[in-house]
Structure formats: structure tokens, C-alpha cells
XYZ file of C-alpha atoms in Angstrom:
682
model
C 20.961 37.951 -35.547
C 20.706 39.892 -38.627
C 16.937 38.995 -39.923
C 18.125 40.170 -43.749
C 20.996 37.322 -43.536
C 19.241 34.793 -41.543
C 16.155 32.919 -42.681
C 13.318 32.718 -40.385
C 13.058 29.366 -39.204
C 9.652 27.141 -38.303
C 9.504 23.540 -37.164
C 6.056 22.410 -38.687
C 4.513 19.098 -36.816
C 3.018 17.114 -39.763
C 0.165 15.421 -37.966
C -3.065 13.405 -38.799
C -4.818 10.112 -38.735
C -3.064 7.059 -40.681
C -3.509 7.228 -44.408
C -4.376 10.919 -44.254
C -1.341 11.604 -46.741
C 1.034 12.922 -44.249
C 4.106 11.573 -45.852
C 3.244 12.075 -49.349
C 2.750 15.734 -48.842
C 6.011 16.106 -47.181
C 7.731 14.546 -50.288
C 5.477 16.713 -52.824
C 6.973 19.999 -50.337
C 10.337 18.844 -50.821
C 10.273 18.431 -54.333
C 8.521 21.390 -55.007
C 11.122 23.038 -52.870
C 14.115 21.348 -55.057
C 15.501 19.469 -51.980
C 14.881 16.343 -53.518
C 15.229 15.548 -57.528
C 12.196 13.126 -57.724
C 9.332 12.119 -55.498
C 9.372 9.050 -53.855
C 6.092 6.754 -53.301
C 5.013 5.251 -49.781
C 3.873 2.176 -51.690
C 7.220 1.476 -53.242
C 8.912 2.395 -49.903
C 10.992 5.365 -51.508
C 9.896 8.305 -49.468
C 12.059 10.511 -47.692
C 10.224 10.635 -44.483
C 9.662 6.754 -44.220
C 12.982 5.467 -44.323
C 13.114 2.639 -41.835
C 13.109 -0.878 -42.518
C 9.810 -1.464 -40.889
C 8.230 1.666 -41.937
C 8.892 0.795 -45.693
C 7.254 -2.900 -44.589
C 4.182 -1.867 -43.451
C 3.744 1.419 -45.588
C 3.202 3.584 -42.821
C 5.220 6.461 -40.586
C 6.048 4.523 -36.955
C 8.472 7.189 -35.725
C 9.578 11.263 -35.963
C 11.338 11.861 -38.929
C 12.678 15.388 -39.692
C 13.085 16.662 -42.952
C 14.878 20.495 -43.438
C 14.705 22.385 -46.447
C 14.562 26.332 -47.379
C 11.454 27.978 -49.006
C 11.439 31.270 -50.907
C 8.142 33.035 -50.213
C 6.140 34.789 -52.929
C 7.686 38.051 -51.648
C 11.451 36.903 -52.099
C 11.748 36.487 -48.266
C 13.794 33.586 -47.696
C 12.515 31.038 -44.804
C 13.770 27.726 -43.584
C 11.205 24.797 -42.201
C 11.802 21.599 -40.525
C 9.210 19.241 -40.955
C 8.763 16.643 -38.112
C 6.343 13.740 -39.866
C 4.990 12.391 -36.723
C 2.894 8.610 -36.563
C -0.927 8.522 -37.199
C -1.222 5.052 -35.803
C -2.377 5.018 -32.337
C 0.132 2.667 -30.981
C 2.683 5.384 -32.031
C 1.541 8.257 -30.470
C 5.044 9.013 -28.881
C 6.091 10.297 -31.919
C 2.968 12.703 -32.379
C 3.703 14.196 -28.759
C 7.529 14.600 -29.505
C 7.031 16.267 -32.798
C 4.424 18.649 -30.944
C 6.513 19.264 -27.733
C 9.372 20.958 -30.471
C 6.731 22.557 -33.146
C 6.058 25.967 -33.593
C 2.866 25.143 -35.581
C 1.108 22.092 -36.325
C -0.155 21.079 -40.135
C -3.545 18.575 -39.530
C -3.884 16.800 -42.665
C -7.181 15.610 -43.305
C -8.383 13.568 -46.128
C -10.372 14.892 -48.892
C -11.961 11.365 -48.994
C -11.711 9.924 -45.391
C -12.679 13.418 -43.968
C -12.265 13.965 -39.949
C -12.066 10.725 -38.600
C -10.904 9.493 -34.908
C -7.288 9.730 -35.889
C -7.813 13.458 -36.682
C -9.546 14.479 -33.423
C -7.008 12.897 -31.454
C -3.820 14.558 -33.207
C -6.179 18.072 -33.374
C -6.522 17.225 -29.256
C -2.848 16.733 -28.882
C -1.995 19.818 -30.729
C -4.554 21.995 -28.446
C -3.308 20.284 -25.136
C 0.250 21.065 -26.241
C -0.785 24.603 -26.914
C 0.344 24.327 -30.832
C -1.614 26.189 -33.170
C -3.134 24.754 -35.832
C -3.272 24.832 -39.673
C -5.700 22.466 -41.510
C -4.681 21.014 -44.751
C -7.036 19.057 -46.761
C -5.052 16.555 -48.764
C -5.747 13.943 -51.349
C -8.205 16.375 -53.373
C -7.582 14.806 -56.471
C -8.486 11.220 -55.416
C -11.858 9.290 -56.466
C -14.650 10.421 -53.961
C -12.999 13.555 -53.042
C -15.570 15.877 -51.505
C -14.127 19.200 -50.044
C -17.577 20.843 -48.905
C -18.491 17.667 -46.847
C -15.117 17.752 -44.971
C -15.188 21.240 -44.510
C -18.557 20.716 -43.042
C -16.960 18.248 -40.885
C -14.291 20.500 -39.735
C -16.858 23.277 -38.565
C -18.476 21.249 -36.558
C -15.214 20.695 -35.017
C -13.810 23.985 -34.667
C -16.806 26.109 -35.331
C -16.564 29.805 -35.886
C -12.475 29.552 -35.676
C -11.994 28.076 -39.026
C -11.134 29.907 -41.684
C -10.981 28.323 -45.239
C -8.549 30.053 -47.404
C -8.993 28.299 -50.464
C -11.995 26.571 -52.531
C -10.931 24.027 -55.062
C -12.232 24.288 -58.581
C -13.236 21.100 -59.650
C -12.415 17.726 -57.554
C -11.038 14.474 -58.197
C -9.092 14.200 -61.599
C -10.670 17.887 -62.431
C -8.604 19.401 -59.324
C -5.952 21.626 -61.209
C -6.885 25.057 -60.010
C -7.926 26.690 -56.754
C -9.531 29.873 -55.806
C -7.444 31.900 -53.257
C -10.717 33.345 -50.804
C -8.398 36.537 -49.748
C -7.511 37.723 -53.143
C -10.451 36.237 -54.999
C -8.187 34.981 -57.578
C -8.021 31.650 -59.628
C -4.670 29.770 -59.315
C -4.155 27.566 -62.032
C -1.646 24.890 -62.050
C 0.568 23.268 -64.451
C 2.155 19.683 -64.251
C 5.264 20.979 -62.582
C 2.889 22.144 -59.875
C 3.481 25.773 -60.523
C 0.608 28.241 -60.878
C -0.167 31.490 -62.399
C -3.363 33.894 -61.594
C -6.515 33.796 -63.844
C -9.957 35.571 -63.183
C -12.253 33.268 -61.131
C -14.403 31.204 -63.605
C -18.304 32.677 -63.363
C -19.306 29.331 -61.704
C -17.387 29.694 -58.822
C -17.499 33.286 -58.443
C -20.604 33.628 -56.318
C -19.794 30.936 -54.034
C -16.225 31.982 -53.423
C -17.285 35.403 -52.652
C -19.418 34.037 -49.848
C -16.469 32.577 -48.428
C -14.587 35.723 -48.606
C -17.264 37.861 -47.034
C -17.717 35.493 -44.002
C -13.574 34.827 -43.670
C -12.982 38.648 -43.952
C -15.505 39.349 -41.465
C -14.218 36.793 -38.862
C -10.392 38.245 -39.517
C -11.423 42.072 -39.022
C -13.568 41.625 -35.760
C -10.409 40.420 -34.194
C -8.645 44.333 -35.388
C -10.576 47.026 -33.962
C -8.693 49.400 -36.810
C -9.502 46.930 -39.936
C -12.891 46.617 -38.556
C -13.810 50.375 -38.270
C -12.414 50.314 -41.967
C -14.526 47.658 -43.061
C -17.644 48.801 -41.371
C -17.068 52.250 -43.298
C -16.698 50.319 -46.866
C -13.230 50.207 -46.775
C -11.850 46.476 -47.055
C -8.173 45.836 -45.788
C -6.150 44.500 -48.725
C -5.282 41.133 -48.699
C -1.907 41.224 -47.468
C -3.339 42.994 -44.105
C -5.644 40.412 -43.841
C -3.344 38.002 -43.727
C -1.218 39.663 -41.003
C -3.912 39.926 -38.649
C -4.813 36.285 -39.379
C -1.373 35.300 -38.331
C -1.752 36.886 -34.884
C -5.176 35.083 -34.755
C -3.293 31.958 -35.718
C -0.754 32.098 -33.109
C -3.187 32.430 -30.247
C -5.333 29.547 -31.335
C -8.326 32.095 -32.362
C -8.600 31.087 -35.951
C -7.689 27.830 -37.828
C -6.631 28.177 -41.458
C -7.907 25.655 -44.075
C -5.735 25.140 -47.249
C -6.444 22.569 -49.935
C -4.009 20.213 -51.988
C -3.044 17.224 -53.890
C 0.403 15.994 -52.831
C 0.425 13.666 -56.173
C -0.342 16.353 -58.836
C 1.443 19.315 -56.957
C -1.826 21.280 -57.237
C -1.783 23.360 -53.888
C 1.488 22.200 -52.577
C 3.577 25.722 -52.811
C 0.409 27.426 -51.319
C 0.853 25.235 -48.077
C 4.235 26.179 -47.491
C 3.696 29.814 -48.440
C 1.212 29.953 -46.044
C 2.867 28.179 -43.445
C 5.699 30.472 -43.589
C 2.952 33.653 -43.850
C 0.704 32.737 -40.991
C 2.685 30.341 -38.526
C 4.441 31.689 -35.690
C 8.593 31.428 -35.885
C 10.579 29.963 -33.795
C 11.523 33.189 -32.504
C 7.981 34.286 -31.694
C 7.346 32.203 -28.740
C 9.083 31.022 -25.321
C 9.841 27.470 -24.520
C 9.272 25.874 -21.089
C 11.851 23.826 -19.074
C 11.137 22.816 -15.251
C 13.939 23.783 -12.827
C 12.800 22.013 -9.566
C 9.223 22.170 -9.099
C 9.133 25.543 -11.152
C 8.169 25.664 -14.940
C 11.026 28.280 -16.234
C 10.230 30.216 -19.359
C 13.050 30.486 -21.841
C 13.374 33.174 -24.939
C 14.962 32.290 -28.176
C 17.408 34.670 -27.889
C 20.737 33.653 -29.721
C 22.522 35.796 -27.624
C 21.648 34.275 -24.255
C 22.985 31.482 -22.580
C 23.166 28.020 -24.710
C 20.316 25.573 -23.997
C 19.348 22.245 -26.080
C 16.484 20.200 -25.615
C 17.662 16.578 -26.952
C 13.966 15.269 -27.991
C 14.545 12.281 -29.647
C 17.652 9.770 -30.081
C 17.778 6.566 -32.589
C 19.918 4.099 -32.880
C 21.556 3.697 -36.269
C 23.184 0.549 -36.959
C 25.755 2.321 -39.216
C 26.202 5.593 -37.364
C 25.323 4.724 -33.684
C 23.304 6.856 -31.580
C 21.559 9.890 -33.517
C 20.233 12.859 -30.984
C 17.563 15.183 -32.453
C 17.778 18.523 -30.565
C 16.118 22.163 -30.546
C 18.198 24.780 -29.765
C 16.075 26.602 -27.013
C 18.352 29.453 -26.230
C 21.960 30.443 -27.316
C 23.966 29.200 -30.413
C 25.637 25.960 -30.983
C 28.521 24.857 -33.040
C 30.515 21.985 -33.870
C 32.918 20.610 -30.930
C 30.993 22.726 -28.332
C 31.282 21.225 -25.062
C 27.635 21.166 -23.080
C 26.877 19.915 -19.622
C 23.550 17.807 -19.143
C 21.237 19.400 -16.844
C 19.232 16.335 -16.538
C 21.750 13.489 -15.911
C 25.159 15.247 -15.292
C 27.013 13.698 -17.758
C 29.575 16.513 -19.890
C 28.768 16.124 -23.991
C 30.889 17.183 -26.866
C 29.246 17.812 -29.938
C 31.735 16.233 -32.568
C 29.695 17.367 -35.558
C 26.376 18.970 -36.171
C 23.754 18.191 -38.843
C 20.219 18.704 -39.950
C 18.200 15.705 -40.798
C 16.370 15.437 -44.204
C 15.352 11.542 -43.606
C 18.178 9.373 -43.400
C 19.871 12.319 -44.939
C 22.718 14.089 -42.840
C 22.998 17.510 -43.960
C 26.274 19.509 -41.923
C 25.654 22.702 -40.150
C 28.278 25.173 -39.372
C 26.078 26.920 -36.662
C 22.282 25.876 -35.011
C 20.782 29.123 -33.686
C 17.747 29.802 -31.009
C 14.805 28.137 -32.682
C 16.651 25.615 -34.783
C 16.213 22.053 -35.154
C 19.089 19.691 -35.700
C 21.116 16.340 -34.931
C 24.616 15.108 -33.449
C 26.306 11.492 -33.562
C 27.160 9.642 -30.321
C 26.196 11.762 -27.232
C 27.047 9.322 -24.542
C 24.579 10.351 -21.467
C 22.091 12.363 -22.776
C 18.891 10.048 -23.897
C 15.815 11.372 -24.949
C 14.409 13.938 -22.824
C 16.972 15.871 -21.526
C 18.614 19.355 -21.656
C 22.164 20.337 -22.264
C 23.434 23.995 -21.377
C 26.403 25.779 -20.758
C 26.057 25.413 -16.839
C 28.135 23.337 -14.777
C 26.045 22.968 -11.735
C 22.067 22.994 -11.247
C 19.354 20.437 -12.749
C 16.471 21.143 -15.507
C 14.455 18.990 -17.360
C 12.408 19.844 -20.500
C 8.635 20.214 -19.980
C 7.088 16.476 -19.484
C 5.334 14.878 -22.342
C 1.734 13.326 -22.112
C 2.306 10.466 -19.863
C 0.852 7.499 -22.201
C -0.172 4.371 -19.997
C 0.825 1.075 -21.466
C -2.428 -1.106 -22.676
C -0.554 -4.145 -24.157
C 2.117 -6.393 -22.978
C 4.228 -9.401 -24.282
C 6.585 -11.564 -22.948
C 10.099 -11.959 -24.308
C 11.873 -15.187 -24.566
C 15.493 -14.621 -26.408
C 16.463 -17.544 -28.903
C 20.071 -18.032 -28.020
C 22.213 -17.705 -24.802
C 23.824 -14.518 -26.627
C 20.778 -13.069 -27.093
C 19.758 -13.392 -23.333
C 23.313 -11.638 -22.163
C 22.271 -8.866 -24.478
C 18.569 -8.628 -23.861
C 18.114 -6.299 -21.014
C 20.750 -3.645 -22.065
C 19.405 -3.658 -25.900
C 15.710 -3.207 -24.051
C 17.083 -0.315 -22.448
C 18.171 1.489 -25.417
C 15.045 0.772 -27.318
C 12.897 2.373 -23.892
C 15.672 5.417 -24.339
C 14.552 5.774 -27.647
C 10.830 5.582 -27.128
C 9.355 6.165 -23.373
C 5.988 5.149 -24.132
C 7.578 1.459 -23.962
C 8.493 -0.168 -20.468
C 10.364 -2.986 -19.465
C 9.462 -5.211 -16.334
C 9.682 -8.674 -14.965
C 6.816 -10.717 -13.908
C 7.637 -14.308 -12.699
C 11.422 -14.215 -13.902
C 10.328 -13.277 -18.078
C 11.270 -9.877 -19.562
C 8.040 -7.938 -20.422
C 7.715 -5.471 -22.850
C 4.768 -3.270 -22.528
C 3.708 -0.609 -24.888
C 0.381 0.673 -26.766
C -0.730 -1.595 -28.751
C 0.527 -5.025 -30.923
C 2.048 -3.301 -33.535
C 4.126 -1.037 -31.094
C 5.178 -4.350 -29.524
C 6.244 -6.182 -32.923
C 8.133 -2.946 -34.138
C 10.225 -2.724 -30.807
C 11.068 -6.640 -31.419
C 11.997 -6.333 -35.192
C 14.150 -3.366 -34.225
C 15.846 -5.385 -31.239
C 16.663 -7.780 -34.071
C 17.812 -5.522 -36.777
C 19.452 -3.059 -34.896
C 21.079 -4.729 -31.907
C 21.154 -8.037 -33.139
C 18.937 -9.487 -30.400
C 16.601 -12.286 -31.400
C 13.505 -13.023 -29.059
C 10.085 -14.739 -29.585
C 7.187 -13.161 -27.958
C 4.310 -14.454 -26.082
C 1.082 -13.244 -24.027
C 2.576 -11.604 -20.933
C 2.201 -13.829 -17.590
C -0.370 -13.074 -15.044
C 1.083 -11.793 -11.814
C -1.036 -14.044 -9.670
C -0.693 -14.001 -5.697
C -2.000 -16.623 -2.922
C -3.061 -16.079 0.385
C -4.146 -18.294 2.801
C -7.857 -19.455 3.271
C -7.863 -19.632 6.975
C -6.169 -19.857 10.127
C -3.490 -22.846 10.893
C -1.734 -23.551 13.892
C 1.428 -25.582 13.207
C 5.150 -26.768 14.311
C 8.008 -26.007 12.094
C 10.747 -28.654 13.232
C 14.493 -29.201 12.013
C 16.405 -31.448 13.743
C 19.717 -33.363 11.910
C 22.642 -34.843 13.479
C 25.720 -35.501 11.288
C 28.954 -35.500 13.570
C 29.986 -32.656 15.133
C 27.643 -29.652 15.515
C 23.861 -30.397 14.414
C 20.921 -28.583 13.687
C 18.001 -28.151 15.687
C 14.936 -25.685 15.807
C 11.245 -25.997 16.823
C 8.741 -22.997 16.228
C 5.382 -22.898 16.917
C 3.261 -20.896 14.644
C -0.101 -19.560 14.174
C -0.814 -18.365 10.511
C -3.930 -16.491 9.641
C -5.357 -14.031 7.084
C -4.786 -10.511 6.745
C -7.355 -8.500 4.484
C -6.802 -7.975 1.038
C -3.701 -5.400 0.901
C -2.522 -6.176 3.863
C 0.826 -7.575 2.859
C 2.781 -9.247 5.868
C 2.735 -9.228 9.496
C 5.262 -10.839 11.815
C 4.288 -11.108 15.417
C 6.125 -12.227 18.409
C 4.581 -13.932 21.078
C 6.885 -15.865 22.657
C 7.377 -15.843 26.604
C 9.606 -17.025 28.855
C 12.650 -17.278 26.466
C 11.362 -20.421 24.960
C 12.946 -18.994 21.546
C 16.163 -16.577 22.586
C 15.762 -13.291 21.260
C 18.934 -13.531 18.857
C 16.601 -16.073 16.623
C 13.582 -14.401 16.439
C 14.707 -12.061 13.504
C 15.721 -15.389 11.742
C 12.169 -16.877 12.337
C 10.850 -13.815 10.629
C 13.213 -14.220 7.298
C 12.432 -17.607 7.171
C 8.636 -16.860 6.965
C 9.270 -14.260 4.380
C 11.290 -16.973 2.422
C 8.157 -19.525 2.704
C 5.900 -16.819 1.065
C 8.504 -15.714 -1.755
C 8.845 -19.273 -2.589
C 5.467 -19.616 -3.540
C 2.437 -21.543 -2.268
C 0.772 -24.806 -2.946
C -0.481 -23.183 -6.343
C 2.933 -21.927 -7.209
C 2.404 -18.129 -6.580
C 3.813 -15.511 -4.175
C 2.062 -15.394 -1.123
C 0.749 -12.531 0.320
C -1.976 -10.699 3.021
C -1.014 -13.152 6.000
C 0.052 -13.230 9.556
C 2.388 -15.386 10.957
C 2.398 -15.329 15.126
C 5.621 -16.698 16.599
C 3.585 -18.575 19.760
C 6.420 -20.836 21.231
C 9.493 -22.738 20.392
C 12.435 -24.841 21.256
C 16.050 -24.252 21.202
C 19.559 -26.271 21.741
C 22.355 -24.584 23.419
C 24.873 -26.087 21.153
C 22.809 -27.171 17.833
C 20.607 -24.081 17.425
C 21.333 -21.492 15.068
C 20.156 -18.403 13.188
C 19.875 -20.810 9.911
C 18.184 -23.508 11.658
C 15.596 -21.561 13.088
C 15.151 -19.756 9.798
C 14.453 -23.083 8.065
C 12.159 -24.608 10.715
C 10.209 -21.315 10.136
C 9.948 -22.054 6.503
C 8.854 -25.266 7.003
C 5.960 -24.011 9.170
C 4.803 -21.606 7.283
C 4.411 -23.787 4.380
C 2.748 -26.601 6.537
C 0.390 -23.954 7.525
C -0.228 -23.349 3.565
C -1.010 -26.752 2.786
C -3.202 -27.437 5.778
C -5.549 -24.144 5.606
C -5.199 -24.209 1.836
C -5.145 -21.288 -0.545
C -7.197 -19.083 -2.740
C -5.447 -17.020 -5.529
C -5.298 -13.260 -5.808
C -5.632 -11.492 -9.364
C -4.685 -8.497 -10.262
C -7.610 -5.822 -11.286
C -6.604 -3.005 -13.360
C -8.818 0.409 -13.482
C -10.185 0.570 -16.695
C -11.019 4.189 -18.309
C -12.734 4.091 -21.776
C -14.065 7.328 -23.262
C -16.284 6.884 -26.450
C -18.780 8.658 -28.386
C -22.090 8.381 -26.482
C -23.788 6.056 -29.067
C -21.102 3.535 -28.376
C -21.580 3.328 -24.669
C -23.746 0.566 -24.686
C -21.399 -1.538 -26.615
C -18.471 -0.731 -24.382
C -20.479 -1.596 -21.197
C -21.750 -5.048 -22.777
C -18.334 -5.934 -23.710
C -16.830 -4.844 -20.136
C -19.524 -7.311 -18.388
C -18.166 -9.933 -20.456
C -14.764 -9.468 -19.006
C -15.998 -9.797 -15.573
C -15.655 -5.670 -15.450
C -17.434 -3.771 -12.306
C -18.494 -0.663 -13.654
C -17.973 2.142 -11.051
C -18.757 5.328 -13.065
C -20.088 6.320 -16.266
C -19.513 10.223 -16.645
C -20.229 12.621 -19.618
C -16.675 13.835 -20.556
C -16.161 17.940 -21.593
C -16.550 17.158 -25.350
C -20.455 15.266 -24.419
C -18.458 11.829 -25.016
C -19.241 8.975 -22.142
C -16.288 8.010 -19.769
C -16.417 4.609 -18.529
C -14.811 3.543 -15.537
C -14.354 0.077 -14.696
C -12.368 -2.781 -12.598
C -11.487 -5.571 -14.590
C -9.276 -8.338 -13.952
C -6.025 -8.122 -15.828
C -6.297 -11.709 -17.289
C -9.115 -10.248 -19.119
C -7.275 -7.536 -20.680
C -4.445 -9.165 -23.083
C -5.723 -8.009 -26.062
C -8.636 -5.464 -24.836
C -7.127 -2.569 -26.819
C -6.815 -4.426 -30.119
C -10.959 -5.485 -29.384
C -12.044 -1.945 -28.005
C -10.780 -0.818 -31.346
C -12.957 -2.984 -33.432
C -15.919 -2.373 -31.433
C -15.885 1.357 -31.676
C -14.013 1.620 -35.044
C -10.958 3.358 -33.593
C -12.976 5.910 -31.694
C -12.097 5.363 -28.207
C -9.412 6.229 -25.980
C -8.422 4.020 -23.420
C -6.326 4.181 -19.989
C -5.429 0.999 -17.680
C -3.836 1.432 -14.488
C -2.961 -1.635 -12.247
C -5.127 -1.055 -9.253
C -5.627 -3.668 -6.411
C -5.915 -7.605 -6.058
C -9.024 -9.387 -5.525
C -9.735 -13.270 -4.892
C -10.364 -15.083 -8.039
C -13.687 -16.858 -8.381
C -13.067 -20.776 -8.316
C -9.407 -20.557 -7.392
C -9.673 -22.476 -3.826
C -7.195 -25.132 -3.096
C -6.570 -27.044 -0.160
């Protein structure tokens, strides 16, 4: 590949808290790059990134959106950038994980008004866990109450010496029309078109800017022996040399640059793109990872290598059909290429390639290693699969973080037609968003996700995209019953209606097992009172009775059924007769001894700042929770582990966010069943 003719490419995950200005910043970058004629508005629902009806209605990003554009750097070098605008709302963290899985760098937006929020910390931690380098963009510097210095102090508390502020705003709020370049020590003054020219620093800012310049310069040269030696000899490296050294530190995570801008006025927006191109590693500068068998394998981004494509997201468009977003990990892809799915085994033809700019499809003649693009109408390649030229072997992308569902709703189809299409449509919804889970409890379709908004959006997409209408309600609790004590009963079936009759008698001893014991059947018959050929039918009949439910209407578990005696008839006995008699006998035992409800209990793990530990513990106690452990996490936060009945957790994720101001992390994992107080019957 000729670097002179092919621009370098970077995929940038645009991450941050909800409301930090990500989508507005992307709109400003597209405008400044000449990719769109005018900037859209989140409030008016006209942005490139938030183009789905559900996003427009809510005024926030709900899914991963791609926006590709070209950028000419100040030195004339041509670059291409694909920004992956990721959701900031915690219900849609799957989009954040997916963006980071294909990103070369993450641009973390932090509002100059709101500062470092729980959403900021969560996005930052996700980038760190994914091994993606960071560039921090302090946004919304033009807004009332913007405070650059306060936010910088908050960032230093999080990142320490790794933080490298490269810009200083010269004025704030409505006066933010210029900034100081810390490395070159020049003022960049912006006009109404978002373009800047250099001026000397204003006298009032010289001292502060120079202090920042010295601090950043010393931190940069400390990572380069040659530059450090020159600096100690009084020969300060040029700004361009410092920038190259800083780029190496960014790639390794040793440095986190900070820039500042206003997406509304355009001040500093061009610098965001310039510094991403100058400091972020290119797609060709690092390997990708795939899993083959049990081993993780590095894949070099070699355009001359074997073609390997990662399908990282699929979405269903009501007009185009299925659109698959992918990253070329190795090799080159052309329209009409045929590839083999390394995960599902399907053969796929890439009928047409394009890049995405929101909802706009930009045709592509070729996509090379490191590029991100899309294709329509793949038939057997859902999110999280690999395509390659091999026709044998299996491989998968490196797994995304597992996000356990914490909220659930039952779905009731409105019409018979909706019922017939529901499960197939849900399967396609889950293929788009693997953080959703489908199950059935008590015959109802249950959709589980990361919060109420997550479920609401999925239900709206069911109706809009697939034409399936449902009503939602609380998810039913999967209660079970178990027998309270021992019972000895007889199960008898005797019918005569001409010809062969039906006759079977079984003597049963039914008793409880410890919780989690399941079902146990014992054959204690002696002397052939029940012929050996009918013994399996007796066990089947007992299982039938348990599945049909006990006196309180729930499946029965944790009991032993012992067959101790019985009677048969040489003509009228049969497998079905003994199966029916056993079912009658077990039901009689449950009625005689009585049953108690078993309720599902989940293991709840809450991680919060230490000062909120007491409030969380008090709330868990009110939910019949039993705290098993409290620990201090690596970041000095408290981790609380408790067992809580599922019936108390219906809206816990929403209540926890309210209690902690969104500063808690929560996992809920089904754990065991326990006897429910006051539920004995019989």
C-alpha cells in the first residue's frame, strides 16, 4: 500500500456521559470537514449521528452510529476518520463496548459545565479495559457555568500525571473565541466560520500558559532519553518533536492529551481532528485479536495478507434490510467478493460495499486492512462474527464484556399475527443487540436488558421495524413449590368401558429433599407387585405431576418419590395406566402434606463510592437482602455482595441509580431458590 496515495485511517470511538456533547461535536467535525453542508441539532432531531426515530424522540444516542469523513492536516497530509458515536446512557452500554472493540483511539467528551460524572468514569474504565488509548475533549466550553480549571482538576484526580493538557481556553462561556496552544505557545483566534489564525498570547494568559507548557514539556521529554538530555542542556525540543514523542506515549497509555472546544461556535473543533490525526495510533499501527479454539491470536493489519473481516454490528433497516457494519482486520475487500463465515459456517457474497455517515451510504470500491465499512443483506453473519477466505476452521472475535441483564418485562402480543411473528422478530432484535436476552417463564415471553429504557426502545423497534406490537408488564417470578413433609399415599386408576379396561395401583412414599435436590425416584417394590416393565411409567407419571404444578400452581421440585408397592392386572394394566396412577398419587401426597413456595434468589453485587455504602446497605435490607460480604475495590470504592429475592429486584436498577446519583455499578446473577416466608399451604 502506497502511503502517499492512500490516506491513513483511524476509527475513533466517541464516548462519554450522556449529555456531554458527543453527537453535537461529531456534527461540528463533519461540518468543519466539509462532509455536510450545515450542522444539525439534537433538539430538532436533525443530527447525522442520532438518525433513528427512537433517538430523535428522546434526544439522545441509543445505538452505535458511524460517520466517515476525510481530513487534511495542517501539514497537508490526508487522513480518513471514522467516528463511532457511542451511547452515554447506561442502558445502552452494549454500543459503547462495540465501539471500543473496533476503535484505534477513544475521544472522551467531558462537559465543561458538568465535569467528571459517573458516566465519564464508566466510559473511561471501559476504554481502559478494552486497551484503547484516550484523548480527552473538554466540550461545551461556550456554555454558561463552563469552568475549564475545575474540570481539569477533576480530571487530574482521575488520571494523575498521565494527563497532558495541550490547550488553555482564552475566555469562557460567551467569551470563548480563542485558545492557547500549550506546545507552540501561540494564541489561536477563531472566526465565525470556525477557522483560526495565530496571534501572540495575550499578556494576562502568558504566565499560566507558560507554567502549563513547562509541566507538559517536562512530562513528555521524561519518556525520551535523547529529548530529556537536550532539555536538561537547555535545548528545548521543537513543538513538532514533542508531539511525536507524545504520540508514542498516547499509544501506550502513558499519556492522555486534553483539548478544549465548543461544538456550537466551532472554536477548537478543527484542533480536535488535527490532534487526533497527529497523536492517535493509526489502524495500521496495532494488531487485532481473534480467538481460535481456546487460544487468542494476533492479526496484523496487513493489506497483503489473508482477508479477515469482523462483523461487529448488524441493524435492520425497514427499507434496505439488514445492514452489517464491519472492520477489515487483514487483507483487502472488494464489492462482490465471496467470503466464508468463520463462526457460523455460512458463505457470504458482499454485493456492495459502502461507508456510513449516519444514515447515508457512501459507495466504496475497496476497503483495506484497518478500514471500517458496511454491506447490506448478509444472510448468516450476525453481530460478533468473522468472515475470511478460508473454507475450514473456526474463529471468533475477541469477546465483548459480559453485561448481565438487570431489568425484565413480559411481552404480550396484541394480535394473533403479532404472536406468530414475535419470537422470530425478537431473535433479530437480540442479534442486533446481544445485551438483550429472551427467555420464557410460565409460558410468557420475557425480554431482559440493562434498564427500562433499554426494553422500551426494543419494544418500539419491534413495532416500527418488524411490525410486531406487544404490551409490556412486570416479568413473572419463577416460583417453585416443594412438599412440606412426608406422605404415604395410594394412586389408583380403575376404569371399565367395554373391552380392555385401565387398571393400576401404586403405593407411594413422598418426602422432601434439601433445597436444590431436584427430583429422586426410588424403586422399592419387592415380589413383582408392579411388573418391572411398568416401573419407568411410574417415574414418568410422578414427573408429570410435578411439572403440572402443586396446590399453589407452580412446578414442584426438591422431593423424593419412592414406589413401595402396587397392584396390576394381566389384561387391563398398561404403561399409560401406571403413569396416570402415579400422577394421581403424587398429587394426593402434595395435597395431604402441603407445600411451601420456593422463590428465586439472586446474587447482587453493587460497587459504589464509600460514602454511599450505608444508603445501599439500608435499601438492600429493606428488600430482604442478606449481605454476604463488603469489600474495598481496587479504586477505593465499596463492593457489596448480597443475596436478594428476585421479587424485590423488579425495579432495583432504577432505584439504585436514584439512590446513588448514577454512581453505582450493578450486576444481578440468578443464584438459588429459598423457602419464601409465610408461603406454606396445606
